C-alpha positions as a LaTeX table, in Angstrom:
\begin{tabular}{lrrr}
\hline
Residue & $x$ (\AA) & $y$ (\AA) & $z$ (\AA) \\
\hline
Unk1 & $-0.21$ & 0.22 & $-0.07$ \\
Unk2 & 1.37 & 3.35 & $-0.88$ \\
Unk3 & 2.41 & 5.93 & 1.45 \\
Unk4 & $-0.48$ & 8.13 & 0.29 \\
Unk5 & $-3.05$ & 5.93 & 1.04 \\
Unk6 & $-1.94$ & 5.18 & 4.17 \\
Unk7 & $-2.21$ & 8.85 & 5.23 \\
Unk8 & $-5.85$ & 9.22 & 3.76 \\
Unk9 & $-7.71$ & 7.83 & 6.72 \\
Unk10 & $-5.64$ & 10.29 & 9.59 \\
Unk11 & $-5.97$ & 13.13 & 6.88 \\
Unk12 & $-9.64$ & 12.50 & 6.98 \\
Unk13 & $-9.73$ & 11.96 & 10.79 \\
Unk14 & $-7.98$ & 15.65 & 10.79 \\
Unk15 & $-10.26$ & 17.35 & 8.40 \\
Unk16 & $-13.62$ & 15.98 & 10.74 \\
Unk17 & $-12.17$ & 17.23 & 13.87 \\
Unk18 & $-11.61$ & 20.55 & 12.72 \\
Unk19 & $-14.57$ & 20.75 & 11.11 \\
Unk20 & $-16.05$ & 19.75 & 14.00 \\
Unk21 & $-14.56$ & 22.78 & 15.95 \\
Unk22 & $-15.23$ & 24.97 & 12.94 \\
Unk23 & $-18.99$ & 24.56 & 13.17 \\
Unk24 & $-18.63$ & 24.85 & 17.25 \\
Unk25 & $-17.20$ & 28.01 & 16.87 \\
Unk26 & $-19.74$ & 29.62 & 14.02 \\
Unk27 & $-22.42$ & 27.88 & 15.83 \\
Unk28 & $-21.46$ & 29.72 & 19.48 \\
Unk29 & $-21.15$ & 33.05 & 17.50 \\
Unk30 & $-24.50$ & 32.47 & 16.58 \\
Unk31 & $-25.71$ & 31.83 & 19.90 \\
Unk32 & $-23.99$ & 34.89 & 21.29 \\
Unk33 & $-26.04$ & 36.87 & 19.44 \\
Unk34 & $-29.07$ & 35.40 & 20.94 \\
Unk35 & $-27.71$ & 36.06 & 24.21 \\
Unk36 & $-26.97$ & 40.00 & 23.72 \\
Unk37 & $-30.47$ & 41.24 & 23.82 \\
Unk38 & $-31.55$ & 38.28 & 26.37 \\
Unk39 & $-28.60$ & 36.76 & 28.87 \\
Unk40 & $-25.12$ & 37.45 & 29.58 \\
Unk41 & $-24.84$ & 33.93 & 31.02 \\
Unk42 & $-25.51$ & 32.48 & 27.53 \\
Unk43 & $-23.08$ & 35.74 & 26.11 \\
Unk44 & $-20.39$ & 33.97 & 28.32 \\
Unk45 & $-21.24$ & 30.57 & 27.85 \\
Unk46 & $-20.88$ & 31.20 & 23.89 \\
Unk47 & $-17.79$ & 33.35 & 24.31 \\
Unk48 & $-16.54$ & 30.17 & 25.58 \\
Unk49 & $-17.39$ & 27.53 & 23.15 \\
Unk50 & $-16.56$ & 30.27 & 20.56 \\
Unk51 & $-12.77$ & 30.44 & 21.86 \\
Unk52 & $-12.30$ & 26.69 & 22.21 \\
Unk53 & $-13.85$ & 25.90 & 18.64 \\
Unk54 & $-11.82$ & 28.78 & 17.05 \\
Unk55 & $-8.35$ & 27.69 & 18.55 \\
Unk56 & $-8.98$ & 23.97 & 17.86 \\
Unk57 & $-10.51$ & 24.39 & 14.01 \\
Unk58 & $-7.47$ & 25.58 & 12.42 \\
Unk59 & $-8.28$ & 27.22 & 8.72 \\
Unk60 & $-5.79$ & 30.27 & 9.64 \\
Unk61 & $-4.71$ & 31.04 & 6.15 \\
Unk62 & $-8.53$ & 31.67 & 5.24 \\
Unk63 & $-8.48$ & 33.65 & 8.83 \\
Unk64 & $-5.44$ & 35.23 & 8.07 \\
Unk65 & $-6.91$ & 36.21 & 4.54 \\
Unk66 & $-10.51$ & 37.76 & 6.32 \\
Unk67 & $-8.19$ & 39.71 & 8.97 \\
Unk68 & $-5.92$ & 41.15 & 6.30 \\
Unk69 & $-9.19$ & 42.28 & 3.77 \\
Unk70 & $-10.60$ & 43.90 & 6.49 \\
Unk71 & $-9.84$ & 47.89 & 7.54 \\
Unk72 & $-11.21$ & 47.03 & 11.12 \\
Unk73 & $-8.12$ & 44.73 & 11.81 \\
Unk74 & $-5.07$ & 47.20 & 12.10 \\
Unk75 & $-7.06$ & 49.87 & 14.36 \\
Unk76 & $-7.94$ & 46.93 & 16.59 \\
Unk77 & $-4.51$ & 45.12 & 17.34 \\
Unk78 & $-2.97$ & 48.60 & 17.29 \\
Unk79 & $-5.60$ & 50.37 & 19.96 \\
Unk80 & $-4.88$ & 46.76 & 22.01 \\
Unk81 & $-1.39$ & 47.39 & 22.16 \\
Unk82 & $-1.30$ & 50.75 & 23.10 \\
Unk83 & $-3.65$ & 49.95 & 25.82 \\
Unk84 & $-1.11$ & 47.14 & 27.43 \\
Unk85 & 1.61 & 49.52 & 26.59 \\
Unk86 & $-0.33$ & 51.62 & 29.22 \\
Unk87 & 0.22 & 49.43 & 31.68 \\
Unk88 & 3.85 & 50.63 & 32.44 \\
Unk89 & 2.81 & 53.81 & 33.09 \\
Unk90 & $-0.76$ & 53.50 & 35.15 \\
Unk91 & $-1.04$ & 54.21 & 38.74 \\
Unk92 & $-3.68$ & 51.87 & 39.49 \\
Unk93 & $-3.40$ & 48.46 & 41.16 \\
Unk94 & $-3.43$ & 45.35 & 39.30 \\
Unk95 & $-6.70$ & 44.82 & 40.14 \\
Unk96 & $-8.32$ & 47.45 & 38.48 \\
Unk97 & $-6.00$ & 47.09 & 35.60 \\
Unk98 & $-6.99$ & 43.41 & 35.07 \\
Unk99 & $-10.50$ & 44.26 & 35.23 \\
Unk100 & $-10.00$ & 47.10 & 32.93 \\
Unk101 & $-8.20$ & 44.85 & 30.34 \\
Unk102 & $-10.77$ & 42.06 & 30.79 \\
Unk103 & $-13.38$ & 44.51 & 29.55 \\
Unk104 & $-11.31$ & 45.53 & 26.57 \\
Unk105 & $-10.82$ & 42.46 & 25.94 \\
Unk106 & $-13.89$ & 42.57 & 23.22 \\
Unk107 & $-11.59$ & 44.09 & 20.99 \\
Unk108 & $-9.45$ & 41.53 & 19.88 \\
Unk109 & $-12.81$ & 39.10 & 20.29 \\
Unk110 & $-14.25$ & 41.19 & 17.44 \\
Unk111 & $-11.06$ & 40.13 & 15.08 \\
Unk112 & $-12.41$ & 36.40 & 15.72 \\
Unk113 & $-15.51$ & 37.30 & 15.16 \\
Unk114 & $-14.60$ & 38.20 & 11.51 \\
Unk115 & $-13.32$ & 35.15 & 10.76 \\
Unk116 & $-16.18$ & 33.24 & 12.00 \\
Unk117 & $-18.72$ & 35.42 & 10.10 \\
Unk118 & $-16.47$ & 35.43 & 6.69 \\
Unk119 & $-19.42$ & 33.68 & 4.93 \\
Unk120 & $-23.22$ & 35.30 & 3.80 \\
Unk121 & $-25.16$ & 32.66 & 5.56 \\
Unk122 & $-23.12$ & 32.60 & 8.56 \\
Unk123 & $-23.73$ & 36.38 & 8.82 \\
Unk124 & $-27.29$ & 35.87 & 8.01 \\
Unk125 & $-27.86$ & 33.18 & 10.69 \\
Unk126 & $-26.30$ & 35.61 & 13.43 \\
Unk127 & $-28.88$ & 38.32 & 12.31 \\
Unk128 & $-31.82$ & 35.94 & 12.74 \\
Unk129 & $-30.29$ & 34.62 & 16.23 \\
Unk130 & $-30.36$ & 38.63 & 17.24 \\
Unk131 & $-33.72$ & 39.07 & 15.64 \\
Unk132 & $-35.39$ & 36.25 & 17.74 \\
Unk133 & $-33.60$ & 37.55 & 21.26 \\
Unk134 & $-35.33$ & 40.82 & 20.29 \\
Unk135 & $-38.21$ & 39.40 & 19.45 \\
Unk136 & $-38.62$ & 37.51 & 22.36 \\
Unk137 & $-38.05$ & 40.80 & 24.27 \\
Unk138 & $-40.48$ & 42.93 & 22.08 \\
Unk139 & $-43.03$ & 40.31 & 22.92 \\
Unk140 & $-42.21$ & 40.44 & 26.50 \\
Unk141 & $-42.53$ & 43.70 & 26.68 \\
Unk142 & $-45.79$ & 44.00 & 25.98 \\
Unk143 & $-47.11$ & 41.25 & 27.63 \\
Unk144 & $-45.95$ & 43.14 & 30.94 \\
Unk145 & $-48.06$ & 45.54 & 30.17 \\
Unk146 & $-50.76$ & 43.34 & 31.38 \\
Unk147 & $-49.53$ & 40.30 & 33.16 \\
Unk148 & $-46.55$ & 39.35 & 35.39 \\
Unk149 & $-43.70$ & 37.99 & 33.29 \\
Unk150 & $-41.38$ & 35.95 & 35.54 \\
Unk151 & $-38.57$ & 36.49 & 33.88 \\
Unk152 & $-38.72$ & 40.32 & 33.65 \\
Unk153 & $-36.31$ & 42.50 & 35.46 \\
Unk154 & $-39.34$ & 45.15 & 36.26 \\
Unk155 & $-42.09$ & 43.60 & 37.32 \\
Unk156 & $-44.32$ & 47.13 & 37.06 \\
Unk157 & $-47.59$ & 46.64 & 35.29 \\
Unk158 & $-49.46$ & 49.67 & 33.25 \\
Unk159 & $-48.47$ & 51.95 & 31.17 \\
Unk160 & $-46.54$ & 55.24 & 32.17 \\
Unk161 & $-43.87$ & 52.51 & 33.76 \\
Unk162 & $-40.17$ & 51.02 & 32.55 \\
Unk163 & $-40.73$ & 47.44 & 31.12 \\
Unk164 & $-37.23$ & 46.48 & 30.58 \\
Unk165 & $-37.03$ & 42.70 & 30.41 \\
Unk166 & $-33.60$ & 41.22 & 30.58 \\
Unk167 & $-31.31$ & 43.93 & 30.86 \\
Unk168 & $-31.63$ & 47.33 & 32.27 \\
Unk169 & $-33.78$ & 49.66 & 30.30 \\
Unk170 & $-30.54$ & 51.46 & 28.41 \\
Unk171 & $-29.27$ & 48.45 & 27.32 \\
Unk172 & $-32.68$ & 47.26 & 26.08 \\
Unk173 & $-33.39$ & 50.61 & 24.23 \\
Unk174 & $-29.88$ & 50.33 & 22.84 \\
Unk175 & $-30.55$ & 46.82 & 21.51 \\
Unk176 & $-34.21$ & 47.67 & 20.27 \\
Unk177 & $-32.78$ & 50.12 & 18.45 \\
Unk178 & $-29.98$ & 47.97 & 16.47 \\
Unk179 & $-33.29$ & 45.85 & 15.94 \\
Unk180 & $-35.52$ & 48.74 & 14.34 \\
Unk181 & $-32.55$ & 49.33 & 12.04 \\
Unk182 & $-32.34$ & 45.79 & 10.68 \\
Unk183 & $-36.19$ & 45.28 & 10.58 \\
Unk184 & $-36.16$ & 48.39 & 8.38 \\
Unk185 & $-33.73$ & 46.82 & 6.37 \\
Unk186 & $-35.45$ & 43.57 & 6.12 \\
Unk187 & $-38.98$ & 45.61 & 5.02 \\
Unk188 & $-36.63$ & 47.35 & 2.33 \\
Unk189 & $-35.72$ & 43.70 & 1.32 \\
Unk190 & $-39.00$ & 42.12 & 1.44 \\
Unk191 & $-40.61$ & 41.53 & $-2.31$ \\
Unk192 & $-43.91$ & 40.59 & $-0.94$ \\
Unk193 & $-46.37$ & 43.33 & 0.28 \\
Unk194 & $-47.69$ & 41.04 & 3.12 \\
Unk195 & $-44.21$ & 40.59 & 4.01 \\
Unk196 & $-43.16$ & 43.92 & 4.12 \\
Unk197 & $-46.12$ & 45.15 & 6.07 \\
Unk198 & $-45.24$ & 42.41 & 8.53 \\
Unk199 & $-41.89$ & 43.96 & 9.01 \\
Unk200 & $-43.25$ & 47.78 & 9.05 \\
Unk201 & $-45.33$ & 46.73 & 12.01 \\
Unk202 & $-42.46$ & 45.57 & 13.90 \\
Unk203 & $-41.05$ & 48.38 & 13.53 \\
Unk204 & $-43.40$ & 50.47 & 14.54 \\
Unk205 & $-43.78$ & 48.11 & 17.83 \\
Unk206 & $-40.19$ & 48.54 & 18.48 \\
Unk207 & $-40.05$ & 52.03 & 18.53 \\
Unk208 & $-43.09$ & 52.56 & 20.52 \\
Unk209 & $-41.58$ & 50.18 & 22.96 \\
Unk210 & $-38.38$ & 52.46 & 23.08 \\
Unk211 & $-40.45$ & 55.55 & 23.45 \\
Unk212 & $-43.17$ & 54.53 & 25.42 \\
Unk213 & $-42.30$ & 51.66 & 27.69 \\
Unk214 & $-38.71$ & 52.17 & 28.71 \\
Unk215 & $-37.86$ & 54.67 & 31.23 \\
Unk216 & $-34.17$ & 55.41 & 29.53 \\
Unk217 & $-33.49$ & 58.57 & 27.62 \\
Unk218 & $-31.01$ & 56.84 & 25.79 \\
Unk219 & $-32.84$ & 54.42 & 23.59 \\
Unk220 & $-35.02$ & 57.23 & 22.93 \\
Unk221 & $-32.45$ & 59.45 & 21.93 \\
Unk222 & $-30.47$ & 56.86 & 20.01 \\
Unk223 & $-33.53$ & 55.68 & 17.90 \\
Unk224 & $-34.44$ & 59.51 & 16.98 \\
Unk225 & $-30.59$ & 59.63 & 15.78 \\
Unk226 & $-30.64$ & 56.30 & 14.04 \\
Unk227 & $-33.85$ & 57.05 & 12.01 \\
Unk228 & $-32.67$ & 60.39 & 11.18 \\
Unk229 & $-29.11$ & 58.66 & 9.68 \\
Unk230 & $-31.13$ & 56.02 & 7.88 \\
Unk231 & $-33.21$ & 58.10 & 5.95 \\
Unk232 & $-30.58$ & 60.86 & 5.19 \\
Unk233 & $-29.18$ & 57.33 & 2.99 \\
Unk234 & $-32.11$ & 57.38 & 0.83 \\
Unk235 & $-31.12$ & 58.56 & $-2.80$ \\
Unk236 & $-33.69$ & 60.18 & $-4.12$ \\
Unk237 & $-33.97$ & 64.10 & $-2.65$ \\
Unk238 & $-37.64$ & 64.17 & $-2.84$ \\
Unk239 & $-38.04$ & 60.82 & $-0.79$ \\
Unk240 & $-35.39$ & 62.00 & 1.37 \\
Unk241 & $-36.76$ & 65.43 & 2.75 \\
Unk242 & $-40.27$ & 63.98 & 2.52 \\
Unk243 & $-39.53$ & 61.25 & 5.06 \\
Unk244 & $-37.67$ & 63.68 & 7.20 \\
Unk245 & $-40.42$ & 65.72 & 7.56 \\
Unk246 & $-42.55$ & 62.50 & 8.59 \\
Unk247 & $-39.65$ & 61.04 & 10.81 \\
Unk248 & $-39.96$ & 64.54 & 12.52 \\
Unk249 & $-43.69$ & 64.89 & 12.82 \\
Unk250 & $-43.91$ & 61.65 & 14.03 \\
Unk251 & $-41.41$ & 61.95 & 17.06 \\
Unk252 & $-43.47$ & 65.55 & 18.03 \\
Unk253 & $-46.59$ & 62.88 & 17.96 \\
Unk254 & $-44.78$ & 60.10 & 20.07 \\
Unk255 & $-43.19$ & 62.82 & 21.93 \\
Unk256 & $-46.23$ & 64.53 & 23.47 \\
Unk257 & $-48.17$ & 60.90 & 23.45 \\
Unk258 & $-45.62$ & 59.37 & 25.72 \\
Unk259 & $-45.71$ & 60.17 & 29.79 \\
Unk260 & $-41.76$ & 58.80 & 29.98 \\
Unk261 & $-40.52$ & 61.26 & 27.23 \\
Unk262 & $-42.28$ & 64.44 & 28.76 \\
Unk263 & $-41.14$ & 63.29 & 32.08 \\
Unk264 & $-37.78$ & 62.40 & 31.28 \\
Unk265 & $-36.70$ & 65.33 & 29.18 \\
Unk266 & $-38.51$ & 67.70 & 31.87 \\
Unk267 & $-36.23$ & 65.85 & 34.59 \\
Unk268 & $-33.07$ & 66.18 & 32.33 \\
Unk269 & $-33.71$ & 70.08 & 32.04 \\
Unk270 & $-34.47$ & 70.34 & 35.71 \\
Unk271 & $-31.13$ & 68.51 & 36.81 \\
Unk272 & $-28.70$ & 70.54 & 34.30 \\
Unk273 & $-30.18$ & 73.53 & 35.97 \\
Unk274 & $-29.74$ & 72.35 & 39.32 \\
Unk275 & $-26.47$ & 71.67 & 38.63 \\
Unk276 & $-25.58$ & 74.84 & 37.26 \\
Unk277 & $-26.87$ & 76.60 & 39.61 \\
Unk278 & $-26.08$ & 74.83 & 43.00 \\
Unk279 & $-23.90$ & 72.12 & 41.77 \\
Unk280 & $-26.01$ & 69.35 & 42.48 \\
Unk281 & $-24.62$ & 66.02 & 41.27 \\
Unk282 & $-26.58$ & 63.27 & 42.82 \\
Unk283 & $-28.74$ & 63.11 & 39.66 \\
Unk284 & $-28.16$ & 61.26 & 36.27 \\
Unk285 & $-27.56$ & 64.85 & 34.28 \\
Unk286 & $-25.72$ & 66.19 & 37.49 \\
Unk287 & $-23.64$ & 63.43 & 37.58 \\
Unk288 & $-22.74$ & 63.37 & 33.91 \\
Unk289 & $-22.06$ & 66.87 & 33.56 \\
Unk290 & $-19.56$ & 66.71 & 36.78 \\
Unk291 & $-17.72$ & 63.46 & 35.56 \\
Unk292 & $-17.28$ & 65.34 & 31.74 \\
Unk293 & $-15.99$ & 68.20 & 33.36 \\
Unk294 & $-13.35$ & 66.48 & 35.36 \\
Unk295 & $-12.31$ & 64.19 & 32.84 \\
Unk296 & $-11.67$ & 66.92 & 30.37 \\
Unk297 & $-9.39$ & 68.41 & 33.37 \\
Unk298 & $-7.55$ & 64.33 & 33.80 \\
Unk299 & $-7.18$ & 64.26 & 29.88 \\
Unk300 & $-5.50$ & 67.81 & 30.02 \\
Unk301 & $-3.20$ & 66.83 & 32.92 \\
Unk302 & $-1.66$ & 64.06 & 30.09 \\
Unk303 & $-3.02$ & 64.21 & 26.73 \\
Unk304 & $-0.60$ & 62.32 & 24.69 \\
Unk305 & $-0.21$ & 58.93 & 26.71 \\
Unk306 & $-3.37$ & 59.30 & 29.16 \\
Unk307 & $-3.00$ & 57.99 & 32.90 \\
Unk308 & $-3.16$ & 54.34 & 31.62 \\
Unk309 & $-5.62$ & 51.76 & 32.48 \\
Unk310 & $-7.70$ & 52.36 & 35.12 \\
Unk311 & $-6.09$ & 55.97 & 35.35 \\
Unk312 & $-9.47$ & 57.18 & 35.64 \\
Unk313 & $-10.68$ & 55.18 & 38.52 \\
Unk314 & $-7.67$ & 56.02 & 40.36 \\
Unk315 & $-8.30$ & 59.89 & 39.78 \\
Unk316 & $-11.82$ & 59.79 & 40.60 \\
Unk317 & $-11.56$ & 58.30 & 43.57 \\
Unk318 & $-9.79$ & 61.55 & 45.03 \\
Unk319 & $-12.72$ & 63.72 & 43.78 \\
Unk320 & $-15.39$ & 61.87 & 44.61 \\
Unk321 & $-15.09$ & 60.93 & 48.16 \\
Unk322 & $-18.54$ & 59.64 & 49.17 \\
Unk323 & $-19.39$ & 56.24 & 48.49 \\
Unk324 & $-22.67$ & 56.22 & 47.04 \\
Unk325 & $-21.14$ & 59.06 & 44.22 \\
Unk326 & $-18.08$ & 56.94 & 43.81 \\
Unk327 & $-20.30$ & 54.18 & 42.86 \\
Unk328 & $-21.21$ & 55.57 & 40.05 \\
Unk329 & $-18.81$ & 58.33 & 39.12 \\
Unk330 & $-15.57$ & 56.43 & 39.89 \\
Unk331 & $-16.30$ & 53.40 & 37.57 \\
Unk332 & $-16.51$ & 55.10 & 34.05 \\
Unk333 & $-17.33$ & 59.15 & 33.09 \\
Unk334 & $-20.25$ & 58.03 & 31.17 \\
Unk335 & $-18.68$ & 59.28 & 27.96 \\
Unk336 & $-16.99$ & 56.52 & 25.73 \\
Unk337 & $-14.42$ & 59.77 & 24.28 \\
Unk338 & $-13.78$ & 61.04 & 27.28 \\
Unk339 & $-12.89$ & 57.44 & 28.76 \\
Unk340 & $-10.30$ & 57.21 & 25.86 \\
Unk341 & $-8.64$ & 60.55 & 25.96 \\
Unk342 & $-8.37$ & 60.22 & 30.04 \\
Unk343 & $-7.06$ & 56.36 & 30.30 \\
Unk344 & $-4.88$ & 56.23 & 26.59 \\
Unk345 & $-4.70$ & 59.72 & 25.60 \\
Unk346 & $-5.03$ & 61.54 & 22.33 \\
Unk347 & $-3.54$ & 58.49 & 20.62 \\
Unk348 & $-6.37$ & 56.28 & 22.37 \\
Unk349 & $-9.20$ & 58.40 & 21.21 \\
Unk350 & $-7.78$ & 58.48 & 17.57 \\
Unk351 & $-7.48$ & 54.68 & 16.98 \\
Unk352 & $-11.02$ & 54.39 & 18.22 \\
Unk353 & $-12.22$ & 56.78 & 16.02 \\
Unk354 & $-10.36$ & 54.84 & 13.26 \\
Unk355 & $-12.69$ & 51.70 & 14.41 \\
Unk356 & $-15.75$ & 54.25 & 13.89 \\
Unk357 & $-14.58$ & 55.59 & 10.80 \\
Unk358 & $-13.79$ & 51.76 & 9.20 \\
Unk359 & $-17.84$ & 51.59 & 9.64 \\
Unk360 & $-18.51$ & 54.72 & 7.74 \\
Unk361 & $-16.09$ & 53.12 & 5.35 \\
Unk362 & $-18.32$ & 50.39 & 4.92 \\
Unk363 & $-21.07$ & 53.00 & 4.47 \\
Unk364 & $-19.49$ & 54.17 & 1.37 \\
Unk365 & $-19.02$ & 51.13 & $-0.04$ \\
Unk366 & $-22.45$ & 49.71 & 0.59 \\
Unk367 & $-25.84$ & 50.03 & $-0.93$ \\
Unk368 & $-29.66$ & 50.34 & $-0.59$ \\
Unk369 & $-31.22$ & 48.37 & 2.33 \\
Unk370 & $-27.29$ & 47.60 & 3.70 \\
Unk371 & $-26.13$ & 51.07 & 3.58 \\
Unk372 & $-29.09$ & 52.13 & 6.04 \\
Unk373 & $-28.86$ & 49.20 & 8.10 \\
Unk374 & $-24.41$ & 50.25 & 8.42 \\
Unk375 & $-25.70$ & 54.15 & 8.70 \\
Unk376 & $-28.05$ & 53.23 & 11.63 \\
Unk377 & $-25.87$ & 50.94 & 14.01 \\
Unk378 & $-22.94$ & 53.70 & 13.56 \\
Unk379 & $-25.59$ & 56.52 & 14.37 \\
Unk380 & $-26.43$ & 54.09 & 17.63 \\
Unk381 & $-22.88$ & 53.16 & 18.69 \\
Unk382 & $-21.37$ & 57.31 & 17.91 \\
Unk383 & $-24.71$ & 58.54 & 19.82 \\
Unk384 & $-24.28$ & 56.71 & 22.78 \\
Unk385 & $-20.49$ & 56.93 & 23.09 \\
Unk386 & $-21.21$ & 60.56 & 24.72 \\
Unk387 & $-23.27$ & 59.62 & 27.23 \\
Unk388 & $-22.31$ & 56.30 & 28.27 \\
Unk389 & $-19.86$ & 53.80 & 27.74 \\
Unk390 & $-20.64$ & 51.41 & 24.83 \\
Unk391 & $-17.36$ & 49.39 & 25.08 \\
Unk392 & $-17.22$ & 49.38 & 28.69 \\
Unk393 & $-20.90$ & 48.75 & 30.04 \\
Unk394 & $-21.48$ & 45.10 & 30.02 \\
Unk395 & $-24.48$ & 44.58 & 28.04 \\
Unk396 & $-23.71$ & 47.51 & 25.83 \\
Unk397 & $-20.08$ & 46.60 & 24.87 \\
Unk398 & $-21.61$ & 42.52 & 24.25 \\
Unk399 & $-23.84$ & 44.38 & 21.85 \\
Unk400 & $-21.72$ & 46.82 & 19.77 \\
Unk401 & $-18.78$ & 44.35 & 19.81 \\
Unk402 & $-20.75$ & 41.59 & 18.48 \\
Unk403 & $-22.70$ & 43.54 & 16.15 \\
Unk404 & $-19.90$ & 45.81 & 14.54 \\
Unk405 & $-17.74$ & 42.60 & 13.27 \\
Unk406 & $-20.72$ & 40.78 & 11.77 \\
Unk407 & $-21.21$ & 44.22 & 9.57 \\
Unk408 & $-17.57$ & 44.48 & 8.83 \\
Unk409 & $-17.28$ & 40.71 & 8.02 \\
Unk410 & $-19.45$ & 41.68 & 4.92 \\
Unk411 & $-16.32$ & 44.20 & 3.48 \\
Unk412 & $-14.29$ & 42.15 & 1.08 \\
Unk413 & $-17.44$ & 41.97 & $-1.14$ \\
Unk414 & $-18.20$ & 45.23 & $-2.69$ \\
Unk415 & $-21.88$ & 45.51 & $-1.97$ \\
Unk416 & $-24.30$ & 46.35 & $-5.05$ \\
Unk417 & $-27.96$ & 46.93 & $-5.13$ \\
Unk418 & $-28.51$ & 43.42 & $-6.35$ \\
Unk419 & $-26.32$ & 42.15 & $-3.39$ \\
Unk420 & $-27.85$ & 43.66 & $-0.31$ \\
Unk421 & $-29.26$ & 40.18 & 0.87 \\
Unk422 & $-26.22$ & 38.36 & 0.66 \\
Unk423 & $-24.35$ & 40.68 & 2.29 \\
Unk424 & $-25.58$ & 40.99 & 5.62 \\
\hline
\end{tabular}
């Protein structure tokens, strides 16, 4: 028997083994997208099996090709290395530095997801997994108006109160905003009128849940920004400006019909005035304004290299000496851009903006429904960065660190109006 014939069984066993682990990695990534809007535990389990499958699956040449082809790779690698280098000048203790690096480990995880979502069918499965998780959340949100939902985080019934289910109302509002963008994308692609109108109904239910059934202002702001950004991708100027007027009119109607929006806007104005006149920092807006002011001062103290991982934590504990206030204001400044400036200086912020620029470049390369989807996601991520920590807060970073590479994995083939359905 020839040497080639003797080697065939071993080669077949190796192919089956690597194929098994490759499937494990891909299905784990799909499970990860289900867990993003529903379960932190499922997210963690999915990441564990994703990493095992990814490292054992081989395919190194194709993985390298996917990473080399994506413009996202270089800024993510440079930002991760810059964070590691910052340990050399950080005054934070090892525990704080360790937690900082653990949080931002989602940056290299995005590169792994790029290689897992390199095929259109797996991207489609991931989007549908995310949609299933959001639809479960959406259905539970509406059901909780009238009946008790055992798995709901909020146990209030009726209108005028928050009905967040698996995550806090901020995270649910952000996830639902991204889901609404994807549902709009599906409605545009739908060829059957009944299916298109079905997606329109889902879009309306999703928007209404954000504006009327959640207490957070974040979701209300991001869904408005997302809608405006998606409308601006419409090629026909007449349709685009008519849609802008329709969106503004709809926003006004929703605002005046929602006790949640009216109450939260009124409260925000009052809290800003209290901070301006009396320095009150015990409110949501007052605390944010104070954190932003102090964070800017921290950045000016070391603008070029920052204070290293955990630098904001060290400096803020000297400012916020009251335990209750420090539990909020010493963790992060509720502004991702200022957070990068304080900890990682101007280079860190520029590298993060480079990541956002990759999404903007994908907008240029995309067309039609796909362009609207990428634009909507970018708007949500960009706006949320001014009022929260999209890559710091647990539930938020799971959302953005998974959907961002899911979108960017469609980069290699140049999108066209006839291939929108294949690039998602």
